[in-house]
């Protein structure tokens, strides 16, 4: 059993901890918190060993009666790998600590690609990241784009990718971000940074992918409108390939899954913890091919699509399973994904 330390127990961190706990070949060594809040209390109630991420704050947990084992420095040497789930920008500062303690670490999509050895998506770069020490699991949007491009690339050659990202304004627990009454071009410059982020995983797309993004007043999911020029394919080929690609499902507007709200209701009806949908949902009706150009729309559950990727990234970096599809299957089965 490999020992995984989760540094930063927020939206991504708590999901990574639960996903690690579900696997047969890894265990949660501990989780860290900066504040003695309800998440810290619940982490302990769930049975996770809690450590103060900032040593001076350890007494604050004790004052609140939250059981704390020590500080991150009491546990870091025992870890086989740290999954850093701190807010964007903090992970790169933490890299110094991971290197000093000679522990492997995974950073998240809020960090820049330049600080790590490579960038992870299970379908595209599992083999490249095998045995590496410092890797970034790319963002929720980049993960969604990489998955669908894998499905398309499996049946044809990609000439050019255009994608419009309609991004959620904030996560559901966030009262500080917006907008609440407008549509914000973000970034206002074109193309957006999302294309280069995809290239960090798929270098073959350099100069071939152009993205733009707006932020809208919703918290549930992102949506992507995607146009991919290919050397030739058919709608049936694309549908068949999507069906074969793990972690992408098709949904039917006609059947009532006609909005991100309905898709989240679907996840709730599936009984998913925190209504997570780790799979990307592609609208069946949207899939079209005109003059060799593929068109489709997909929904991305921002808080959860990267979670199974973190699990596969652990297996790749620690050389636990040498076949990406085997790791994907193990993760999916343990987490109860649809495919
Ligand atoms: P979050 O704010 O929900 O959680 C971050 C946690 O880290 C909080 O509990 C915070 O208290 C803690 N923290 C802050 N400073 C710390 C430190 N120095 N040491 C340890 N813990 C610290 O953030 P999140 O949404 O979980 O995002 C984490 C990372 O995942 C970011 O890089 C983000 O860009 C990326 N990401 C987020 C989403 C999303 O939709 N939420 C999706 C994909 C990737």
mmCIF file of C-alpha atoms and ligand atoms in Angstrom:
data_model
loop_
_atom_site.group_PDB
_atom_site.id
_atom_site.type_symbol
_atom_site.label_atom_id
_atom_site.label_comp_id
_atom_site.label_asym_id
_atom_site.label_seq_id
_atom_site.Cartn_x
_atom_site.Cartn_y
_atom_site.Cartn_z
ATOM 1 C CA UNK A 1 0.000 0.000 0.000
ATOM 2 C CA UNK A 2 1.493 3.313 -0.959
ATOM 3 C CA UNK A 3 1.054 6.169 1.468
ATOM 4 C CA UNK A 4 -0.482 9.366 0.122
ATOM 5 C CA UNK A 5 -0.396 12.679 1.979
ATOM 6 C CA UNK A 6 -2.931 15.280 0.881
ATOM 7 C CA UNK A 7 -1.701 18.824 1.457
ATOM 8 C CA UNK A 8 -4.686 21.215 1.289
ATOM 9 C CA UNK A 9 -8.087 19.766 2.132
ATOM 10 C CA UNK A 10 -10.489 21.954 0.125
ATOM 11 C CA UNK A 11 -12.732 21.197 -2.873
ATOM 12 C CA UNK A 12 -10.129 19.088 -4.671
ATOM 13 C CA UNK A 13 -8.228 17.811 -1.621
ATOM 14 C CA UNK A 14 -11.193 16.223 0.128
ATOM 15 C CA UNK A 15 -12.264 14.492 -3.066
ATOM 16 C CA UNK A 16 -8.734 13.202 -3.717
ATOM 17 C CA UNK A 17 -8.588 11.887 -0.130
ATOM 18 C CA UNK A 18 -11.876 10.006 -0.536
ATOM 19 C CA UNK A 19 -10.809 8.628 -3.930
ATOM 20 C CA UNK A 20 -7.451 7.414 -2.542
ATOM 21 C CA UNK A 21 -9.294 5.749 0.361
ATOM 22 C CA UNK A 22 -11.433 3.818 -2.158
ATOM 23 C CA UNK A 23 -8.413 2.232 -3.914
ATOM 24 C CA UNK A 24 -7.000 -1.151 -2.901
ATOM 25 C CA UNK A 25 -3.367 -0.258 -3.606
ATOM 26 C CA UNK A 26 -3.039 3.068 -1.762
ATOM 27 C CA UNK A 27 -4.004 4.661 1.533
ATOM 28 C CA UNK A 28 -4.437 8.134 2.985
ATOM 29 C CA UNK A 29 -1.488 8.803 5.267
ATOM 30 C CA UNK A 30 -3.019 12.075 6.383
ATOM 31 C CA UNK A 31 -4.555 15.362 5.311
ATOM 32 C CA UNK A 32 -3.505 18.902 6.175
ATOM 33 C CA UNK A 33 -5.577 21.949 7.041
ATOM 34 C CA UNK A 34 -4.627 25.551 7.662
ATOM 35 C CA UNK A 35 -7.716 26.335 9.779
ATOM 36 C CA UNK A 36 -9.711 24.448 12.430
ATOM 37 C CA UNK A 37 -12.983 24.737 10.508
ATOM 38 C CA UNK A 38 -15.863 22.314 9.864
ATOM 39 C CA UNK A 39 -13.886 20.580 7.103
ATOM 40 C CA UNK A 40 -11.085 19.846 9.580
ATOM 41 C CA UNK A 41 -13.594 18.465 12.078
ATOM 42 C CA UNK A 42 -15.285 16.297 9.429
ATOM 43 C CA UNK A 43 -11.928 14.998 8.155
ATOM 44 C CA UNK A 44 -11.150 13.673 11.641
ATOM 45 C CA UNK A 45 -14.668 12.234 12.002
ATOM 46 C CA UNK A 46 -14.120 10.386 8.708
ATOM 47 C CA UNK A 47 -11.008 8.827 10.181
ATOM 48 C CA UNK A 48 -8.316 10.818 8.384
ATOM 49 C CA UNK A 49 -5.253 11.798 10.389
ATOM 50 C CA UNK A 50 -5.111 15.571 10.459
ATOM 51 C CA UNK A 51 -1.939 17.685 10.408
ATOM 52 C CA UNK A 52 -1.492 21.452 10.585
ATOM 53 C CA UNK A 53 -0.197 22.751 7.243
ATOM 54 C CA UNK A 54 1.182 25.810 8.998
ATOM 55 C CA UNK A 55 3.012 24.680 12.179
ATOM 56 C CA UNK A 56 2.272 27.840 14.235
ATOM 57 C CA UNK A 57 -1.456 27.129 13.821
ATOM 58 C CA UNK A 58 -1.417 23.711 15.517
ATOM 59 C CA UNK A 59 -2.622 25.161 18.877
ATOM 60 C CA UNK A 60 -5.703 26.637 17.133
ATOM 61 C CA UNK A 61 -6.918 23.099 16.357
ATOM 62 C CA UNK A 62 -6.292 21.998 19.941
ATOM 63 C CA UNK A 63 -8.191 25.039 21.269
ATOM 64 C CA UNK A 64 -11.212 24.042 19.142
ATOM 65 C CA UNK A 65 -11.038 20.457 20.394
ATOM 66 C CA UNK A 66 -10.157 19.064 16.944
ATOM 67 C CA UNK A 67 -7.853 16.076 17.230
ATOM 68 C CA UNK A 68 -4.583 16.851 15.486
ATOM 69 C CA UNK A 69 -1.624 14.511 15.025
ATOM 70 C CA UNK A 70 1.057 17.129 14.490
ATOM 71 C CA UNK A 71 2.286 19.338 11.694
ATOM 72 C CA UNK A 72 3.063 18.498 8.083
ATOM 73 C CA UNK A 73 6.731 18.237 9.052
ATOM 74 C CA UNK A 74 5.925 15.336 11.415
ATOM 75 C CA UNK A 75 4.510 13.233 8.575
ATOM 76 C CA UNK A 76 6.002 14.318 5.258
ATOM 77 C CA UNK A 77 8.936 11.893 5.431
ATOM 78 C CA UNK A 78 6.577 8.923 5.750
ATOM 79 C CA UNK A 79 4.754 9.824 2.519
ATOM 80 C CA UNK A 80 5.449 8.037 -0.763
ATOM 81 C CA UNK A 81 3.821 10.961 -2.532
ATOM 82 C CA UNK A 82 2.119 14.254 -1.662
ATOM 83 C CA UNK A 83 -0.926 15.398 -3.595
ATOM 84 C CA UNK A 84 -0.804 19.177 -3.261
ATOM 85 C CA UNK A 85 -4.344 20.569 -3.417
ATOM 86 C CA UNK A 86 -3.601 24.057 -2.128
ATOM 87 C CA UNK A 87 -5.009 27.149 -3.892
ATOM 88 C CA UNK A 88 -3.432 28.090 -7.243
ATOM 89 C CA UNK A 89 0.067 29.553 -6.792
ATOM 90 C CA UNK A 90 0.698 27.989 -3.362
ATOM 91 C CA UNK A 91 1.660 24.627 -4.850
ATOM 92 C CA UNK A 92 4.682 26.037 -6.648
ATOM 93 C CA UNK A 93 5.933 27.529 -3.343
ATOM 94 C CA UNK A 94 5.440 24.145 -1.658
ATOM 95 C CA UNK A 95 7.601 22.441 -4.288
ATOM 96 C CA UNK A 96 10.693 23.650 -2.415
ATOM 97 C CA UNK A 97 9.554 21.724 0.684
ATOM 98 C CA UNK A 98 8.797 18.567 -1.333
ATOM 99 C CA UNK A 99 12.214 18.688 -2.959
ATOM 100 C CA UNK A 100 13.946 19.296 0.387
ATOM 101 C CA UNK A 101 12.194 16.236 1.875
ATOM 102 C CA UNK A 102 12.805 14.235 -1.348
ATOM 103 C CA UNK A 103 9.156 13.309 -1.668
ATOM 104 C CA UNK A 104 7.319 13.037 -4.986
ATOM 105 C CA UNK A 105 4.491 15.521 -5.473
ATOM 106 C CA UNK A 106 1.508 16.187 -7.690
ATOM 107 C CA UNK A 107 0.439 19.801 -8.257
ATOM 108 C CA UNK A 108 -2.987 20.861 -9.569
ATOM 109 C CA UNK A 109 -4.203 22.862 -12.539
ATOM 110 C CA UNK A 110 -3.972 26.230 -10.775
ATOM 111 C CA UNK A 111 -0.166 26.004 -11.053
ATOM 112 C CA UNK A 112 1.830 26.865 -14.132
ATOM 113 C CA UNK A 113 3.180 24.082 -16.348
ATOM 114 C CA UNK A 114 6.738 25.400 -16.207
ATOM 115 C CA UNK A 115 7.345 24.350 -12.562
ATOM 116 C CA UNK A 116 6.944 20.612 -13.107
ATOM 117 C CA UNK A 117 8.564 17.896 -15.192
ATOM 118 C CA UNK A 118 5.411 17.153 -17.166
ATOM 119 C CA UNK A 119 1.627 17.533 -17.267
ATOM 120 C CA UNK A 120 -0.801 14.723 -16.655
ATOM 121 C CA UNK A 121 -3.861 13.376 -18.359
ATOM 122 C CA UNK A 122 -4.311 9.633 -17.963
ATOM 123 C CA UNK A 123 -5.160 9.024 -21.621
ATOM 124 C CA UNK A 124 -2.401 11.147 -23.116
ATOM 125 C CA UNK A 125 0.586 11.304 -20.770
ATOM 126 C CA UNK A 126 0.452 8.378 -18.304
ATOM 127 C CA UNK A 127 3.500 6.797 -19.942
ATOM 128 C CA UNK A 128 5.437 10.075 -20.157
ATOM 129 C CA UNK A 129 4.925 10.753 -16.426
ATOM 130 C CA UNK A 130 5.894 7.205 -15.400
ATOM 131 C CA UNK A 131 8.410 7.287 -12.531
ATOM 132 C CA UNK A 132 8.684 11.095 -12.568
ATOM 133 C CA UNK A 133 8.941 13.137 -9.348
ATOM 134 C CA UNK A 134 6.993 16.373 -9.909
ATOM 135 C CA UNK A 135 3.938 16.401 -12.124
ATOM 136 C CA UNK A 136 0.891 18.644 -12.559
ATOM 137 C CA UNK A 137 -2.592 17.242 -13.104
ATOM 138 C CA UNK A 138 -4.028 19.789 -15.528
ATOM 139 C CA UNK A 139 -7.152 21.846 -14.804
ATOM 140 C CA UNK A 140 -10.751 20.705 -15.062
ATOM 141 C CA UNK A 141 -11.224 22.422 -18.442
ATOM 142 C CA UNK A 142 -7.964 21.090 -19.876
ATOM 143 C CA UNK A 143 -8.837 17.590 -18.622
ATOM 144 C CA UNK A 144 -12.199 17.790 -20.414
ATOM 145 C CA UNK A 145 -10.622 18.998 -23.643
ATOM 146 C CA UNK A 146 -7.891 16.330 -23.505
ATOM 147 C CA UNK A 147 -10.424 13.533 -23.040
ATOM 148 C CA UNK A 148 -12.612 14.495 -25.982
ATOM 149 C CA UNK A 149 -9.599 15.159 -28.217
ATOM 150 C CA UNK A 150 -8.330 11.664 -27.366
ATOM 151 C CA UNK A 151 -11.631 10.204 -28.571
ATOM 152 C CA UNK A 152 -11.513 12.220 -31.818
ATOM 153 C CA UNK A 153 -7.796 11.561 -32.383
ATOM 154 C CA UNK A 154 -8.435 7.816 -32.029
ATOM 155 C CA UNK A 155 -10.424 7.725 -35.267
ATOM 156 C CA UNK A 156 -8.981 10.530 -37.388
ATOM 157 C CA UNK A 157 -6.125 13.053 -37.626
ATOM 158 C CA UNK A 158 -6.714 16.436 -36.051
ATOM 159 C CA UNK A 159 -5.945 19.430 -38.276
ATOM 160 C CA UNK A 160 -7.217 22.268 -36.101
ATOM 161 C CA UNK A 161 -9.132 22.690 -32.832
ATOM 162 C CA UNK A 162 -11.390 25.610 -31.924
ATOM 163 C CA UNK A 163 -13.062 25.627 -28.521
ATOM 164 C CA UNK A 164 -15.276 28.119 -26.701
ATOM 165 C CA UNK A 165 -15.293 27.594 -22.951
ATOM 166 C CA UNK A 166 -18.295 28.789 -20.961
ATOM 167 C CA UNK A 167 -16.935 28.750 -17.438
ATOM 168 C CA UNK A 168 -18.792 28.619 -14.126
ATOM 169 C CA UNK A 169 -18.411 31.797 -12.081
ATOM 170 C CA UNK A 170 -17.543 30.077 -8.793
ATOM 171 C CA UNK A 171 -17.700 26.727 -7.045
ATOM 172 C CA UNK A 172 -20.946 26.212 -5.066
ATOM 173 C CA UNK A 173 -19.266 26.876 -1.704
ATOM 174 C CA UNK A 174 -17.723 30.157 -2.848
ATOM 175 C CA UNK A 175 -19.448 33.425 -1.902
ATOM 176 C CA UNK A 176 -16.617 35.728 -2.927
ATOM 177 C CA UNK A 177 -16.400 35.229 -6.679
ATOM 178 C CA UNK A 178 -18.785 36.139 -9.464
ATOM 179 C CA UNK A 179 -20.195 37.402 -11.730
ATOM 180 C CA UNK A 180 -23.808 37.319 -10.569
ATOM 181 C CA UNK A 181 -25.380 39.355 -13.372
ATOM 182 C CA UNK A 182 -23.202 39.422 -16.467
ATOM 183 C CA UNK A 183 -21.135 37.451 -18.955
ATOM 184 C CA UNK A 184 -17.447 38.231 -18.661
ATOM 185 C CA UNK A 185 -14.936 37.582 -21.441
ATOM 186 C CA UNK A 186 -12.162 36.026 -19.365
ATOM 187 C CA UNK A 187 -9.525 36.482 -20.511
ATOM 188 C CA UNK A 188 -10.675 39.304 -22.828
ATOM 189 C CA UNK A 189 -7.702 38.640 -25.106
ATOM 190 C CA UNK A 190 -7.847 35.912 -27.719
ATOM 191 C CA UNK A 191 -6.826 33.163 -27.820
ATOM 192 C CA UNK A 192 -7.179 32.248 -24.130
ATOM 193 C CA UNK A 193 -4.517 30.358 -22.152
ATOM 194 C CA UNK A 194 -6.506 27.123 -22.311
ATOM 195 C CA UNK A 195 -5.092 26.141 -25.719
ATOM 196 C CA UNK A 196 -1.445 26.284 -24.556
ATOM 197 C CA UNK A 197 -2.487 24.326 -21.454
ATOM 198 C CA UNK A 198 -3.810 21.529 -23.670
ATOM 199 C CA UNK A 199 -0.514 21.661 -25.596
ATOM 200 C CA UNK A 200 1.343 21.044 -22.298
ATOM 201 C CA UNK A 201 -0.306 17.594 -22.392
ATOM 202 C CA UNK A 202 -0.562 17.123 -26.188
ATOM 203 C CA UNK A 203 2.512 18.801 -27.766
ATOM 204 C CA UNK A 204 1.374 17.635 -31.229
ATOM 205 C CA UNK A 205 -1.343 20.322 -31.066
ATOM 206 C CA UNK A 206 1.126 23.218 -30.909
ATOM 207 C CA UNK A 207 -0.158 25.915 -33.287
ATOM 208 C CA UNK A 208 -3.331 23.928 -33.980
ATOM 209 C CA UNK A 209 -5.570 24.768 -31.011
ATOM 210 C CA UNK A 210 -7.228 28.112 -30.337
ATOM 211 C CA UNK A 211 -9.551 28.692 -27.396
ATOM 212 C CA UNK A 212 -11.654 31.502 -25.987
ATOM 213 C CA UNK A 213 -13.490 31.697 -22.696
ATOM 214 C CA UNK A 214 -16.296 33.564 -20.958
ATOM 215 C CA UNK A 215 -17.404 33.322 -17.331
ATOM 216 C CA UNK A 216 -21.121 33.111 -16.545
ATOM 217 C CA UNK A 217 -23.257 33.277 -13.381
ATOM 218 C CA UNK A 218 -23.544 29.568 -12.595
ATOM 219 C CA UNK A 219 -21.803 27.292 -10.108
ATOM 220 C CA UNK A 220 -22.670 23.828 -11.365
ATOM 221 C CA UNK A 221 -20.519 23.046 -14.390
ATOM 222 C CA UNK A 222 -18.489 24.424 -17.280
ATOM 223 C CA UNK A 223 -19.620 23.930 -20.854
ATOM 224 C CA UNK A 224 -17.438 23.591 -23.960
ATOM 225 C CA UNK A 225 -18.449 24.211 -27.565
ATOM 226 C CA UNK A 226 -15.887 22.407 -29.675
ATOM 227 C CA UNK A 227 -15.035 22.456 -33.383
ATOM 228 C CA UNK A 228 -12.332 20.128 -34.663
ATOM 229 C CA UNK A 229 -11.165 20.108 -38.268
ATOM 230 C CA UNK A 230 -9.999 16.614 -39.209
ATOM 231 C CA UNK A 231 -8.622 14.804 -42.237
ATOM 232 C CA UNK A 232 -11.925 12.960 -42.488
ATOM 233 C CA UNK A 233 -14.460 11.181 -40.302
ATOM 234 C CA UNK A 234 -18.176 10.527 -39.812
ATOM 235 C CA UNK A 235 -20.649 11.191 -37.008
ATOM 236 C CA UNK A 236 -20.956 7.445 -36.400
ATOM 237 C CA UNK A 237 -17.179 7.075 -36.082
ATOM 238 C CA UNK A 238 -17.027 9.863 -33.526
ATOM 239 C CA UNK A 239 -19.925 8.464 -31.497
ATOM 240 C CA UNK A 240 -18.374 5.001 -31.546
ATOM 241 C CA UNK A 241 -15.034 6.378 -30.409
ATOM 242 C CA UNK A 242 -16.631 8.397 -27.586
ATOM 243 C CA UNK A 243 -18.367 5.217 -26.451
ATOM 244 C CA UNK A 244 -14.997 3.440 -26.287
ATOM 245 C CA UNK A 245 -13.181 6.259 -24.483
ATOM 246 C CA UNK A 246 -13.162 6.039 -20.694
ATOM 247 C CA UNK A 247 -14.568 8.872 -18.591
ATOM 248 C CA UNK A 248 -16.747 10.361 -21.336
ATOM 249 C CA UNK A 249 -20.478 9.673 -21.379
ATOM 250 C CA UNK A 250 -23.092 10.811 -23.866
ATOM 251 C CA UNK A 251 -26.298 12.393 -22.605
ATOM 252 C CA UNK A 252 -29.521 13.052 -24.459
ATOM 253 C CA UNK A 253 -31.274 16.429 -24.334
ATOM 254 C CA UNK A 254 -34.356 14.723 -25.707
ATOM 255 C CA UNK A 255 -34.376 12.445 -22.663
ATOM 256 C CA UNK A 256 -34.382 15.470 -20.382
ATOM 257 C CA UNK A 257 -30.665 15.982 -19.865
ATOM 258 C CA UNK A 258 -31.004 19.326 -21.588
ATOM 259 C CA UNK A 259 -28.907 21.557 -19.315
ATOM 260 C CA UNK A 260 -26.058 21.431 -16.828
ATOM 261 C CA UNK A 261 -28.717 21.618 -14.094
ATOM 262 C CA UNK A 262 -30.332 18.420 -15.402
ATOM 263 C CA UNK A 263 -26.931 16.711 -15.631
ATOM 264 C CA UNK A 264 -26.215 17.548 -12.007
ATOM 265 C CA UNK A 265 -29.667 16.161 -11.087
ATOM 266 C CA UNK A 266 -28.611 12.982 -12.936
ATOM 267 C CA UNK A 267 -25.465 12.790 -10.776
ATOM 268 C CA UNK A 268 -27.632 13.269 -7.678
ATOM 269 C CA UNK A 269 -29.964 10.503 -8.809
ATOM 270 C CA UNK A 270 -26.954 8.250 -9.348
ATOM 271 C CA UNK A 271 -26.269 8.785 -5.655
ATOM 272 C CA UNK A 272 -22.876 10.322 -6.316
ATOM 273 C CA UNK A 273 -21.145 11.753 -3.266
ATOM 274 C CA UNK A 274 -21.300 15.582 -3.378
ATOM 275 C CA UNK A 275 -23.209 15.158 -6.704
ATOM 276 C CA UNK A 276 -19.880 14.608 -8.462
ATOM 277 C CA UNK A 277 -19.784 13.663 -12.114
ATOM 278 C CA UNK A 278 -16.201 12.587 -12.769
ATOM 279 C CA UNK A 279 -17.102 11.770 -16.368
ATOM 280 C CA UNK A 280 -17.357 14.397 -19.123
ATOM 281 C CA UNK A 281 -20.906 14.598 -20.527
ATOM 282 C CA UNK A 282 -21.218 15.089 -24.287
ATOM 283 C CA UNK A 283 -24.625 16.002 -25.706
ATOM 284 C CA UNK A 284 -25.484 13.258 -28.196
ATOM 285 C CA UNK A 285 -27.612 15.620 -30.311
ATOM 286 C CA UNK A 286 -24.761 18.131 -30.601
ATOM 287 C CA UNK A 287 -22.365 15.714 -32.283
ATOM 288 C CA UNK A 288 -22.151 16.557 -35.962
ATOM 289 C CA UNK A 289 -19.626 16.311 -38.781
ATOM 290 C CA UNK A 290 -19.729 18.828 -41.642
ATOM 291 C CA UNK A 291 -16.985 18.873 -44.298
ATOM 292 C CA UNK A 292 -14.673 16.788 -42.078
ATOM 293 C CA UNK A 293 -15.207 19.187 -39.170
ATOM 294 C CA UNK A 294 -16.472 17.708 -35.907
ATOM 295 C CA UNK A 295 -18.861 19.805 -33.800
ATOM 296 C CA UNK A 296 -20.020 18.998 -30.294
ATOM 297 C CA UNK A 297 -20.959 20.406 -26.887
ATOM 298 C CA UNK A 298 -19.862 18.962 -23.560
ATOM 299 C CA UNK A 299 -20.370 19.646 -19.865
ATOM 300 C CA UNK A 300 -17.567 19.455 -17.307
ATOM 301 C CA UNK A 301 -18.096 19.042 -13.566
ATOM 302 C CA UNK A 302 -15.231 21.255 -12.487
ATOM 303 C CA UNK A 303 -14.899 19.945 -8.946
ATOM 304 C CA UNK A 304 -14.610 16.278 -9.824
ATOM 305 C CA UNK A 305 -13.339 15.442 -13.329
ATOM 306 C CA UNK A 306 -9.687 15.743 -12.234
ATOM 307 C CA UNK A 307 -10.078 13.400 -9.247
ATOM 308 C CA UNK A 308 -9.632 10.036 -11.051
ATOM 309 C CA UNK A 309 -6.737 11.650 -12.964
ATOM 310 C CA UNK A 310 -4.958 12.309 -9.654
ATOM 311 C CA UNK A 311 -5.310 8.621 -8.761
ATOM 312 C CA UNK A 312 -3.840 7.464 -12.072
ATOM 313 C CA UNK A 313 -1.086 10.054 -11.728
ATOM 314 C CA UNK A 314 -0.092 8.515 -8.376
ATOM 315 C CA UNK A 315 0.110 5.058 -10.008
ATOM 316 C CA UNK A 316 2.161 6.393 -12.896
ATOM 317 C CA UNK A 317 4.650 8.398 -10.812
ATOM 318 C CA UNK A 318 5.129 5.550 -8.315
ATOM 319 C CA UNK A 319 5.410 2.971 -11.158
ATOM 320 C CA UNK A 320 2.600 0.902 -9.641
ATOM 321 C CA UNK A 321 0.867 -0.164 -12.876
ATOM 322 C CA UNK A 322 2.618 0.070 -16.227
ATOM 323 C CA UNK A 323 -0.492 0.019 -18.432
ATOM 324 C CA UNK A 324 -2.557 3.231 -18.449
ATOM 325 C CA UNK A 325 -5.796 1.496 -19.406
ATOM 326 C CA UNK A 326 -5.368 -0.952 -16.516
ATOM 327 C CA UNK A 327 -4.882 1.920 -14.054
ATOM 328 C CA UNK A 328 -7.874 3.787 -15.496
ATOM 329 C CA UNK A 329 -9.996 0.664 -15.129
ATOM 330 C CA UNK A 330 -8.862 0.098 -11.527
ATOM 331 C CA UNK A 331 -9.616 3.713 -10.607
ATOM 332 C CA UNK A 332 -12.982 3.757 -12.363
ATOM 333 C CA UNK A 333 -14.082 0.512 -10.752
ATOM 334 C CA UNK A 334 -13.046 1.588 -7.257
ATOM 335 C CA UNK A 335 -14.787 4.968 -7.650
ATOM 336 C CA UNK A 336 -17.891 3.549 -9.320
ATOM 337 C CA UNK A 337 -17.588 5.547 -12.545
ATOM 338 C CA UNK A 338 -20.034 4.716 -15.343
ATOM 339 C CA UNK A 339 -17.123 3.978 -17.728
HETATM 340 P P1 LIG B 1 -9.912 25.356 -2.287
HETATM 341 O O1 LIG B 1 -9.722 26.780 -1.944
HETATM 342 O O2 LIG B 1 -11.272 24.762 -2.268
HETATM 343 O O3 LIG B 1 -9.000 24.446 -1.343
HETATM 344 C C1 LIG B 1 -7.678 24.753 -1.042
HETATM 345 C C2 LIG B 1 -7.386 24.292 0.377
HETATM 346 O O4 LIG B 1 -6.013 24.502 0.665
HETATM 347 C C3 LIG B 1 -8.189 25.081 1.423
HETATM 348 O O5 LIG B 1 -8.687 24.170 2.376
HETATM 349 C C4 LIG B 1 -7.146 26.007 2.039
HETATM 350 O O6 LIG B 1 -7.415 26.316 3.390
HETATM 351 C C5 LIG B 1 -5.899 25.147 1.930
HETATM 352 N N1 LIG B 1 -4.628 25.886 1.976
HETATM 353 C C6 LIG B 1 -4.381 27.184 1.713
HETATM 354 N N2 LIG B 1 -3.059 27.456 1.860
HETATM 355 C C7 LIG B 1 -2.470 26.294 2.213
HETATM 356 C C8 LIG B 1 -1.134 25.912 2.514
HETATM 357 N N3 LIG B 1 -0.123 26.790 2.467
HETATM 358 N N4 LIG B 1 -0.885 24.625 2.854
HETATM 359 C C9 LIG B 1 -1.885 23.711 2.907
HETATM 360 N N5 LIG B 1 -3.172 24.022 2.647
HETATM 361 C C10 LIG B 1 -3.454 25.278 2.287
HETATM 362 O O7 LIG B 1 -9.222 25.176 -3.703
HETATM 363 P P2 LIG B 1 -9.559 24.038 -4.764
HETATM 364 O O8 LIG B 1 -10.715 24.489 -5.576
HETATM 365 O O9 LIG B 1 -9.596 22.718 -4.097
HETATM 366 O O10 LIG B 1 -8.293 24.161 -5.714
HETATM 367 C C11 LIG B 1 -7.069 23.508 -5.415
HETATM 368 C C12 LIG B 1 -6.253 23.399 -6.690
HETATM 369 O O11 LIG B 1 -6.989 22.611 -7.624
HETATM 370 C C13 LIG B 1 -5.979 24.737 -7.410
HETATM 371 O O12 LIG B 1 -4.738 24.631 -8.077
HETATM 372 C C14 LIG B 1 -7.094 24.813 -8.419
HETATM 373 O O13 LIG B 1 -6.793 25.637 -9.517
HETATM 374 C C15 LIG B 1 -7.194 23.349 -8.821
HETATM 375 N N6 LIG B 1 -8.494 22.954 -9.393
HETATM 376 C C16 LIG B 1 -9.668 23.403 -8.858
HETATM 377 C C17 LIG B 1 -10.872 23.029 -9.429
HETATM 378 C C18 LIG B 1 -12.186 23.513 -8.904
HETATM 379 O O14 LIG B 1 -13.133 23.639 -9.662
HETATM 380 N N7 LIG B 1 -12.349 23.773 -7.649
HETATM 381 C C19 LIG B 1 -10.868 22.164 -10.528
HETATM 382 C C20 LIG B 1 -9.660 21.664 -11.014
HETATM 383 C C21 LIG B 1 -8.469 22.075 -10.433
#
